[in-house]
Short mmCIF file of C-alpha atoms in Angstrom, two decimals:
data_model
loop_
_atom_site.label_atom_id
_atom_site.label_comp_id
_atom_site.label_asym_id
_atom_site.label_seq_id
_atom_site.Cartn_x
_atom_site.Cartn_y
_atom_site.Cartn_z
CA MET A 29 -172.42 70.63 4.30
CA LEU A 30 -172.38 73.39 6.95
CA THR A 31 -174.18 75.79 4.61
CA THR A 32 -176.86 73.21 3.85
CA LEU A 33 -177.22 72.43 7.55
CA ARG A 34 -178.08 76.05 8.29
CA ARG A 35 -180.74 76.00 5.58
CA LEU A 36 -182.54 72.89 6.80
CA PRO A 37 -186.22 73.52 7.68
CA PRO A 38 -187.15 74.30 11.32
CA ASN A 39 -188.97 70.96 11.59
CA VAL A 40 -185.72 69.05 11.10
CA TRP A 41 -184.00 70.97 13.89
CA LEU A 42 -187.02 70.81 16.19
CA ILE A 43 -187.41 67.04 15.80
CA GLY A 44 -183.68 66.72 16.41
CA LEU A 45 -183.89 68.72 19.65
CA ILE A 46 -186.83 66.65 20.85
CA SER A 47 -184.86 63.47 20.16
CA LEU A 48 -181.89 64.92 22.04
CA LEU A 49 -183.99 65.55 25.15
CA ASN A 50 -185.83 62.25 24.89
CA ASP A 51 -182.62 60.27 24.59
CA THR A 52 -181.05 62.20 27.44
CA ALA A 53 -183.79 60.79 29.67
CA SER A 54 -183.85 57.36 28.04
CA ASP A 55 -180.10 56.77 28.08
CA MET A 56 -179.74 58.13 31.58
CA LEU A 57 -181.72 55.02 32.58
CA TYR A 58 -181.07 52.50 29.78
CA PRO A 59 -177.55 51.41 30.86
CA LEU A 60 -178.79 50.94 34.43
CA ILE A 61 -181.72 48.64 33.60
CA PRO A 62 -179.58 45.46 33.24
CA VAL A 63 -177.88 46.33 36.55
CA TYR A 64 -181.27 47.00 38.20
CA LEU A 65 -182.68 43.73 36.87
CA ALA A 66 -179.65 41.69 37.91
CA SER A 67 -179.00 43.24 41.33
CA VAL A 68 -182.53 44.10 42.51
CA LEU A 69 -184.85 41.68 40.68
CA MET A 70 -182.26 38.89 40.16
CA VAL A 71 -182.97 38.54 36.42
CA GLY A 72 -180.57 36.69 34.07
CA PRO A 73 -179.69 37.10 30.36
CA LYS A 74 -182.57 34.88 29.14
CA SER A 75 -185.24 36.98 30.87
CA LEU A 76 -183.53 40.15 29.68
CA GLY A 77 -183.74 38.86 26.10
CA ILE A 78 -187.45 38.08 26.49
CA ILE A 79 -188.17 41.54 27.94
CA GLU A 80 -186.35 43.42 25.20
CA GLY A 81 -187.55 41.18 22.39
CA ILE A 82 -191.26 41.38 23.28
CA ALA A 83 -191.07 45.12 23.97
CA GLU A 84 -189.46 45.84 20.61
CA ALA A 85 -191.86 43.52 18.75
CA THR A 86 -194.83 45.38 20.24
CA SER A 87 -193.30 48.64 19.10
CA SER A 88 -192.79 47.31 15.59
CA PHE A 89 -196.46 46.49 14.96
CA LEU A 90 -197.43 50.01 15.95
CA LYS A 91 -194.75 51.51 13.70
CA LEU A 92 -196.51 49.95 10.73
CA LEU A 93 -199.98 50.94 11.91
CA SER A 94 -199.03 54.57 12.57
CA GLY A 95 -197.22 54.80 9.23
CA VAL A 96 -200.20 53.48 7.28
CA ILE A 97 -202.63 55.81 9.07
CA MET A 98 -200.28 58.75 8.47
CA ASP A 99 -200.42 58.09 4.72
CA LEU A 100 -204.21 57.86 4.95
CA THR A 101 -204.74 61.04 6.96
CA ASN A 102 -201.71 63.06 5.75
CA SER A 103 -200.98 63.93 9.38
CA ALA A 104 -197.86 63.00 11.34
CA LYS A 105 -197.87 65.46 14.25
CA PRO A 106 -200.46 63.76 16.53
CA TRP A 107 -198.51 60.51 16.48
CA ILE A 108 -195.28 62.30 17.32
CA VAL A 109 -196.84 64.14 20.27
CA ILE A 110 -198.53 61.05 21.71
CA GLY A 111 -195.51 58.83 21.08
CA TYR A 112 -192.98 60.98 22.90
CA SER A 113 -195.41 61.59 25.77
CA LEU A 114 -196.09 57.89 26.39
CA ALA A 115 -192.42 57.00 26.34
CA GLY A 116 -191.30 59.87 28.53
CA PHE A 117 -193.90 59.61 31.27
CA SER A 118 -193.85 55.79 31.50
CA ARG A 119 -190.16 55.39 32.44
CA PRO A 120 -190.51 56.28 36.15
CA LEU A 121 -193.09 53.49 36.49
CA VAL A 122 -190.22 50.97 36.59
CA LEU A 123 -189.94 51.89 40.26
CA ILE A 124 -193.24 50.14 41.07
CA ALA A 125 -192.26 46.86 39.38
CA ASN A 126 -191.41 44.04 41.79
CA ASN A 127 -190.56 41.37 39.20
CA TRP A 128 -189.37 41.08 35.59
CA VAL A 129 -192.95 40.79 34.28
CA GLY A 130 -193.69 44.25 35.66
CA VAL A 131 -190.58 45.62 34.00
CA LEU A 132 -191.70 44.00 30.74
CA PHE A 133 -195.10 45.71 30.94
CA ILE A 134 -193.55 49.13 31.57
CA ARG A 135 -190.97 48.64 28.82
CA MET A 136 -193.87 47.81 26.49
CA ILE A 137 -195.55 51.15 27.29
CA ASP A 138 -192.27 52.90 26.49
CA ARG A 139 -191.98 51.00 23.20
CA VAL A 140 -195.63 51.70 22.35
CA GLY A 141 -194.71 55.37 22.43
CA LYS A 142 -191.76 54.72 20.16
CA GLY A 143 -193.94 52.64 17.84
CA LEU A 144 -196.52 55.40 17.45
CA ARG A 145 -194.01 58.17 16.68
CA SER A 146 -191.20 56.53 14.68
CA SER A 147 -192.68 56.01 11.19
CA PRO A 148 -194.61 59.34 11.07
CA ARG A 149 -191.50 61.17 12.32
CA ASP A 150 -189.25 59.54 9.72
CA ALA A 151 -191.77 60.27 6.96
CA MET A 152 -191.99 63.89 8.12
CA LEU A 153 -188.20 64.23 8.02
CA ALA A 154 -188.02 62.74 4.53
CA ALA A 155 -190.83 65.01 3.29
CA SER A 156 -189.28 68.13 4.83
CA VAL A 157 -186.14 68.09 2.65
CA SER A 158 -185.19 67.48 -0.97
CA PRO A 159 -183.99 63.97 -1.97
CA GLU A 160 -180.37 65.12 -2.31
CA ASN A 161 -180.38 66.24 1.34
CA ARG A 162 -182.06 63.21 2.92
CA GLY A 163 -178.85 61.70 4.18
CA LEU A 164 -177.88 64.98 5.81
CA ALA A 165 -181.29 65.44 7.47
CA PHE A 166 -181.41 61.91 8.86
CA GLY A 167 -177.77 62.16 9.88
CA LEU A 168 -178.45 65.36 11.81
CA HIS A 169 -181.39 63.73 13.54
CA ARG A 170 -179.36 60.68 14.49
CA GLY A 171 -176.48 62.91 15.58
CA MET A 172 -178.67 64.89 17.96
CA ASP A 173 -180.36 61.70 19.11
CA ASN A 174 -176.95 60.26 19.95
CA ALA A 175 -175.88 63.50 21.61
CA GLY A 176 -178.71 62.95 24.06
CA ALA A 177 -177.42 59.42 24.51
CA VAL A 178 -174.08 60.94 25.54
CA ILE A 179 -175.54 63.46 27.96
CA GLY A 180 -177.83 60.88 29.60
CA PRO A 181 -175.20 58.33 30.73
CA ILE A 182 -172.77 61.06 31.80
CA LEU A 183 -175.55 62.68 33.83
CA ALA A 184 -176.35 59.27 35.34
CA ALA A 185 -172.71 58.70 36.27
CA LEU A 186 -172.46 62.16 37.87
CA LEU A 187 -175.66 61.73 39.85
CA LEU A 188 -174.65 58.28 41.05
CA GLY A 189 -171.24 59.65 41.96
CA PHE A 190 -172.86 62.37 44.06
CA GLY A 191 -174.83 59.79 46.02
CA TYR A 192 -178.14 59.69 44.18
CA LYS A 193 -179.79 56.27 43.94
CA ILE A 194 -181.01 54.55 40.78
CA LYS A 195 -184.60 55.23 41.88
CA ASP A 196 -183.88 58.98 42.00
CA LEU A 197 -182.75 58.94 38.36
CA PHE A 198 -186.06 57.44 37.25
CA LEU A 199 -187.90 60.31 38.94
CA ILE A 200 -185.60 62.98 37.45
CA SER A 201 -186.41 61.68 33.95
CA ILE A 202 -189.84 63.35 34.23
CA ILE A 203 -188.23 66.76 33.56
CA PRO A 204 -187.01 66.07 29.99
CA ALA A 205 -190.24 64.17 29.31
CA THR A 206 -192.22 67.33 30.05
CA LEU A 207 -189.97 69.43 27.82
CA CYS A 208 -190.35 66.94 24.94
CA PHE A 209 -194.13 67.12 25.19
CA GLY A 210 -194.11 70.93 25.00
CA MET A 211 -191.70 71.07 22.07
CA SER A 212 -193.58 68.42 20.09
CA LEU A 213 -196.64 70.70 20.11
CA LEU A 214 -194.62 73.25 18.08
CA ILE A 215 -194.02 70.91 15.12
CA GLN A 216 -195.66 71.97 11.84
CA GLU A 217 -196.92 69.55 9.19
CA PRO A 218 -194.79 69.99 6.02
CA GLN A 219 -196.70 70.65 2.82
CA ALA A 220 -194.79 67.84 1.13
CA THR A 221 -196.62 65.25 3.23
CA VAL A 222 -199.98 66.25 1.79
CA VAL A 223 -200.85 63.86 -1.04
CA GLN A 224 -204.20 64.47 -2.65
CA SER A 225 -206.13 61.34 -3.53
CA GLU A 226 -209.88 60.89 -3.80
CA ASN A 227 -209.91 57.17 -3.16
CA ARG A 228 -207.37 56.74 -0.39
CA ARG A 229 -208.18 53.74 1.78
CA PHE A 230 -206.67 52.02 4.78
CA SER A 231 -204.16 49.48 3.48
CA TRP A 232 -200.85 48.05 4.60
CA ASN A 233 -200.62 45.70 1.64
CA PHE A 234 -196.98 44.71 1.20
CA LYS A 235 -197.58 43.98 -2.50
CA GLU A 236 -198.06 47.67 -3.29
CA LEU A 237 -194.45 48.47 -2.40
CA PRO A 238 -191.65 48.33 -5.03
CA VAL A 239 -189.62 45.15 -5.53
CA ASN A 240 -186.34 46.93 -4.82
CA PHE A 241 -187.67 48.03 -1.44
CA LYS A 242 -188.60 44.43 -0.61
CA ARG A 243 -185.10 43.21 -1.50
CA TYR A 244 -183.65 45.82 0.80
CA LEU A 245 -185.99 44.73 3.61
CA LEU A 246 -184.79 41.13 3.27
CA ALA A 247 -181.18 42.20 3.85
CA VAL A 248 -182.27 44.32 6.82
CA ALA A 249 -184.16 41.35 8.28
CA ILE A 250 -181.11 39.07 8.15
CA PHE A 251 -178.88 41.71 9.69
CA THR A 252 -181.35 42.46 12.46
CA LEU A 253 -181.58 38.77 13.35
CA GLY A 254 -178.03 39.18 14.63
CA ASN A 255 -178.60 42.64 16.09
CA SER A 256 -179.89 41.84 19.56
CA SER A 257 -180.53 44.33 22.34
CA ASN A 258 -177.62 46.64 23.16
CA MET A 259 -178.16 45.73 26.80
CA PHE A 260 -176.17 42.57 26.12
CA LEU A 261 -173.18 44.76 25.23
CA LEU A 262 -173.42 46.43 28.62
CA LEU A 263 -173.79 43.06 30.33
CA ARG A 264 -170.73 41.79 28.47
CA ALA A 265 -168.75 44.90 29.41
CA LYS A 266 -169.50 44.24 33.07
CA GLU A 267 -168.35 40.62 32.69
CA LEU A 268 -165.10 41.78 31.12
CA GLY A 269 -164.29 43.94 34.10
CA LEU A 270 -166.03 47.32 33.93
CA LEU A 271 -167.29 48.73 37.21
CA GLU A 272 -170.93 49.77 37.61
CA VAL A 273 -170.01 53.45 37.54
CA GLN A 274 -168.08 52.91 34.27
CA ILE A 275 -170.94 51.20 32.42
CA PRO A 276 -172.91 54.42 31.72
CA LEU A 277 -169.65 56.00 30.50
CA ALA A 278 -169.06 53.09 28.12
CA TRP A 279 -172.52 53.63 26.66
CA ALA A 280 -171.80 57.35 26.46
CA THR A 281 -168.66 56.58 24.45
CA ILE A 282 -170.72 54.80 21.79
CA SER A 283 -173.18 57.63 21.59
CA ALA A 284 -170.49 60.34 21.57
CA ILE A 285 -168.76 58.83 18.54
CA ALA A 286 -172.09 58.34 16.78
CA ALA A 287 -173.15 61.92 17.59
CA VAL A 288 -169.96 63.37 16.10
CA PHE A 289 -169.86 61.27 12.93
CA SER A 290 -173.56 60.67 12.13
CA THR A 291 -174.10 63.93 10.26
CA PRO A 292 -170.93 63.89 8.09
CA LEU A 293 -171.13 60.17 7.30
CA SER A 294 -174.84 60.31 6.46
CA ALA A 295 -174.24 63.42 4.34
CA LEU A 296 -171.47 61.49 2.57
CA SER A 297 -174.10 58.99 1.44
CA ASP A 298 -175.81 61.78 -0.54
CA ARG A 299 -172.69 61.92 -2.76
CA PHE A 300 -171.05 58.51 -2.71
CA GLY A 301 -173.97 56.14 -2.22
CA ARG A 302 -175.91 54.70 0.67
CA ILE A 303 -175.17 51.05 -0.14
CA ARG A 304 -171.42 51.55 0.31
CA LEU A 305 -171.78 53.08 3.75
CA ILE A 306 -174.34 50.56 4.96
CA SER A 307 -172.19 47.63 3.77
CA MET A 308 -169.07 48.98 5.45
CA GLY A 309 -171.05 49.62 8.63
CA TRP A 310 -172.52 46.11 8.73
CA LEU A 311 -169.08 44.56 8.24
CA SER A 312 -167.74 46.73 11.06
CA TYR A 313 -170.56 45.49 13.26
CA GLY A 314 -169.59 41.88 12.55
CA LEU A 315 -165.95 42.54 13.42
CA PHE A 316 -166.92 44.31 16.65
CA TYR A 317 -169.15 41.45 17.82
CA LEU A 318 -166.50 38.88 16.91
CA CYS A 319 -163.88 40.68 18.99
CA LEU A 320 -166.21 41.15 21.95
CA GLY A 321 -167.16 37.49 21.92
CA LEU A 322 -163.59 36.20 21.77
CA LEU A 323 -162.32 38.27 24.70
CA SER A 324 -162.08 36.41 28.00
CA SER A 325 -161.04 39.45 30.02
CA SER A 326 -159.89 42.94 29.18
CA THR A 327 -158.91 46.37 30.41
CA PRO A 328 -161.22 49.39 30.44
CA ILE A 329 -159.12 51.03 27.69
CA VAL A 330 -159.68 48.12 25.29
CA ILE A 331 -163.40 47.92 26.07
CA PHE A 332 -163.88 51.66 25.62
CA GLY A 333 -161.94 51.46 22.34
CA LEU A 334 -164.21 48.69 21.04
CA PHE A 335 -167.29 50.63 22.08
CA ALA A 336 -165.97 53.68 20.21
CA PHE A 337 -165.58 51.47 17.11
CA TYR A 338 -169.20 50.41 17.56
CA GLY A 339 -170.14 54.09 17.54
CA ILE A 340 -168.65 54.41 14.04
CA PHE A 341 -170.92 51.57 12.89
CA LEU A 342 -173.98 53.40 14.24
CA ALA A 343 -172.91 56.69 12.64
CA ALA A 344 -172.46 55.07 9.24
CA THR A 345 -175.76 53.18 9.19
CA GLU A 346 -178.59 54.57 11.34
CA GLY A 347 -179.45 57.63 9.27
CA VAL A 348 -178.38 56.13 5.94
CA GLU A 349 -180.61 53.08 6.30
CA LYS A 350 -183.65 55.34 6.75
CA ALA A 351 -182.65 57.65 3.91
CA LEU A 352 -182.47 54.63 1.60
CA VAL A 353 -186.10 53.79 2.46
CA ALA A 354 -187.20 57.17 1.07
CA ASP A 355 -185.07 56.58 -2.05
CA LEU A 356 -186.79 53.28 -2.79
CA ALA A 357 -190.40 54.06 -1.80
CA PRO A 358 -192.99 56.24 -3.60
CA THR A 359 -193.97 59.50 -1.89
CA SER A 360 -197.60 58.44 -1.54
CA LEU A 361 -196.57 55.39 0.50
CA LEU A 362 -193.74 56.95 2.49
CA GLY A 363 -195.35 56.39 5.89
CA THR A 364 -196.29 52.82 4.97
CA ALA A 365 -192.75 52.11 3.72
CA TYR A 366 -191.24 53.34 6.96
CA GLY A 367 -193.86 51.32 8.80
CA TRP A 368 -192.76 48.12 7.05
CA PHE A 369 -189.08 48.97 7.50
CA ASN A 370 -189.58 49.52 11.21
CA LEU A 371 -191.86 46.48 11.51
CA VAL A 372 -189.36 44.11 9.90
CA SER A 373 -186.35 45.45 11.77
CA GLY A 374 -188.29 45.54 15.05
CA LEU A 375 -189.91 42.12 14.70
CA MET A 376 -186.57 40.49 14.05
CA LEU A 377 -185.35 41.90 17.35
CA LEU A 378 -187.64 39.44 19.14
CA PRO A 379 -185.96 36.25 17.87
CA ALA A 380 -182.61 38.11 17.83
CA SER A 381 -182.73 38.91 21.55
CA ILE A 382 -184.22 35.56 22.55
CA ILE A 383 -181.71 33.55 20.47
CA PHE A 384 -178.82 35.69 21.68
CA GLY A 385 -179.89 35.41 25.31
CA TRP A 386 -180.34 31.63 25.01
CA LEU A 387 -176.94 31.15 23.33
CA TYR A 388 -175.34 33.44 25.90
CA GLU A 389 -176.77 31.55 28.87
CA ARG A 390 -176.40 28.02 27.43
CA PHE A 391 -173.14 28.14 25.49
CA GLY A 392 -171.44 31.36 26.56
CA ALA A 393 -170.60 34.74 25.08
CA THR A 394 -168.43 33.42 22.22
CA SER A 395 -171.33 31.50 20.63
CA ALA A 396 -173.81 34.34 21.05
CA PHE A 397 -171.56 37.07 19.67
CA GLY A 398 -170.32 34.75 16.90
CA PHE A 399 -173.90 34.18 15.75
CA SER A 400 -174.50 37.93 15.46
CA SER A 401 -171.27 38.39 13.55
CA SER A 402 -172.27 35.68 11.05
CA CYS A 403 -175.67 37.30 10.44
CA SER A 404 -174.05 40.64 9.62
CA LEU A 405 -171.75 39.00 7.07
CA ILE A 406 -174.62 37.21 5.32
CA ALA A 407 -176.73 40.38 5.28
CA THR A 408 -173.91 42.41 3.75
CA PHE A 409 -173.49 40.01 0.83
CA LEU A 410 -177.26 39.93 0.33
CA LEU A 411 -177.42 43.74 0.29
CA LEU A 412 -174.59 43.99 -2.25
CA TRP A 413 -176.35 41.44 -4.45
CA ALA A 414 -179.68 43.24 -4.18
CA SER A 415 -178.09 46.63 -4.87
CA LYS A 416 -177.31 45.56 -8.42
CA LYS A 417 -181.08 45.64 -9.03
CA PHE A 418 -181.59 49.13 -7.56
CA ALA A 419 -182.35 51.85 -10.07
CA ILE A 420 -181.30 54.79 -7.87
#
C-alpha cells in the first residue's frame, strides 16, 4: 500500500492537500456553530435541523448539475476552483448574521461551493487512477480531509484557550481559504476524463444509468434518511456533560480516527470488497447512535470513546462508498453518476435533519437517535440484498 501511495498521480495528492486546508478552516468553525446559534442567537434543535437540511439540499442539486456539465464539457477544474473559493470566503460572513435566517443564507453559500466542486472532484479522482487503486485514492483523500478536521478543532480549542473569541476564529479562516484558492489553480485535468463523443448533449436522465447503480442509490437513500447533521452529535455531547472547550476536541477525536484509518480501510476494499466494509460501517453507525441515544449522562472518557468509534465508521465508509460509484457507473457518465449519488445522499439530509430535530425536540434524544439507528439497519440489509445483483 505504501509503495502504491507514493506512485499516486500529483492530482490525487494536490486535491488531498486542498481538502486538508479547507477542512482545517471548516472544522475550526463547524463545532462552534451550534454553540453560537444556541448562546448568541438563541436557536433550538428544530431550527438547527432546518438550517442544515436546507443548506445540504441546496448543495445536492448543484452536485448533480456540476457533474452533468463536467461530463458534457470534459472539464472538472473550473468547478473545483469556484467551489472551494465560494465555501472558503463565505464562512466569515456568519459574523454579520443577526438571526438564524441569516445563518441559513450564509450556510447555503458555503454549501453551494461544496455542491459545485464535489462531483467534478470525485470524478477527477476516479479518472486519475486505475480501478484497482480507487479505494486507496479515495481513502487518501478522505484521510487528508479528516486530518484537516483534526487540526481545525484543535486550533479552535487552542485559540479559545488563549482568549480569542468565536468571532476572531471566523476571521482567521480567511487564511486557509486563500491558500486553497491558490492551490486549486495548480490542478491539471487528467487525460482519462476526456471522452470523445460527437453527439454529447446536456442530460441528467436517471434512466441512462445502470440498474445496479440505482439499487445501490436506494440503499444509500435509506441510510442517509437516518444520517442527520453531525451538529446533533455535538449538541448531544454538550447535553451529556462536555464543556464548551471540550466540544471541538470531541469533534477532533472523530476526525483523528478517521484520518488514521481511512486510507488503510479504503485500500482494503480494493482487495476484500467494498460491500463488506460499507455494511460493517453502517451497522457500526447504528450501534453508535443507539448507545448515544440511550445514555442519560456520561463522563468525558465514555463520550470521547464513542466518538472515536464513530470515527471508525467514517473511515470504513466515506471513501469506499464513492469508490463503489465508479465501479458501478460507465466512464462516460462518471460525473453524472457522482452527481446523482451526491444528490440522493444530500437531498435525504433535508428530511433526515428535520425529522431528527423534530423527534429530538418533541420526544427526546432516545427517539431521535433510535430512528437513525433503525434506518442504518434497514439500509444494511437492503445493500446486502442488492449486492447479490452486482456484477463487479
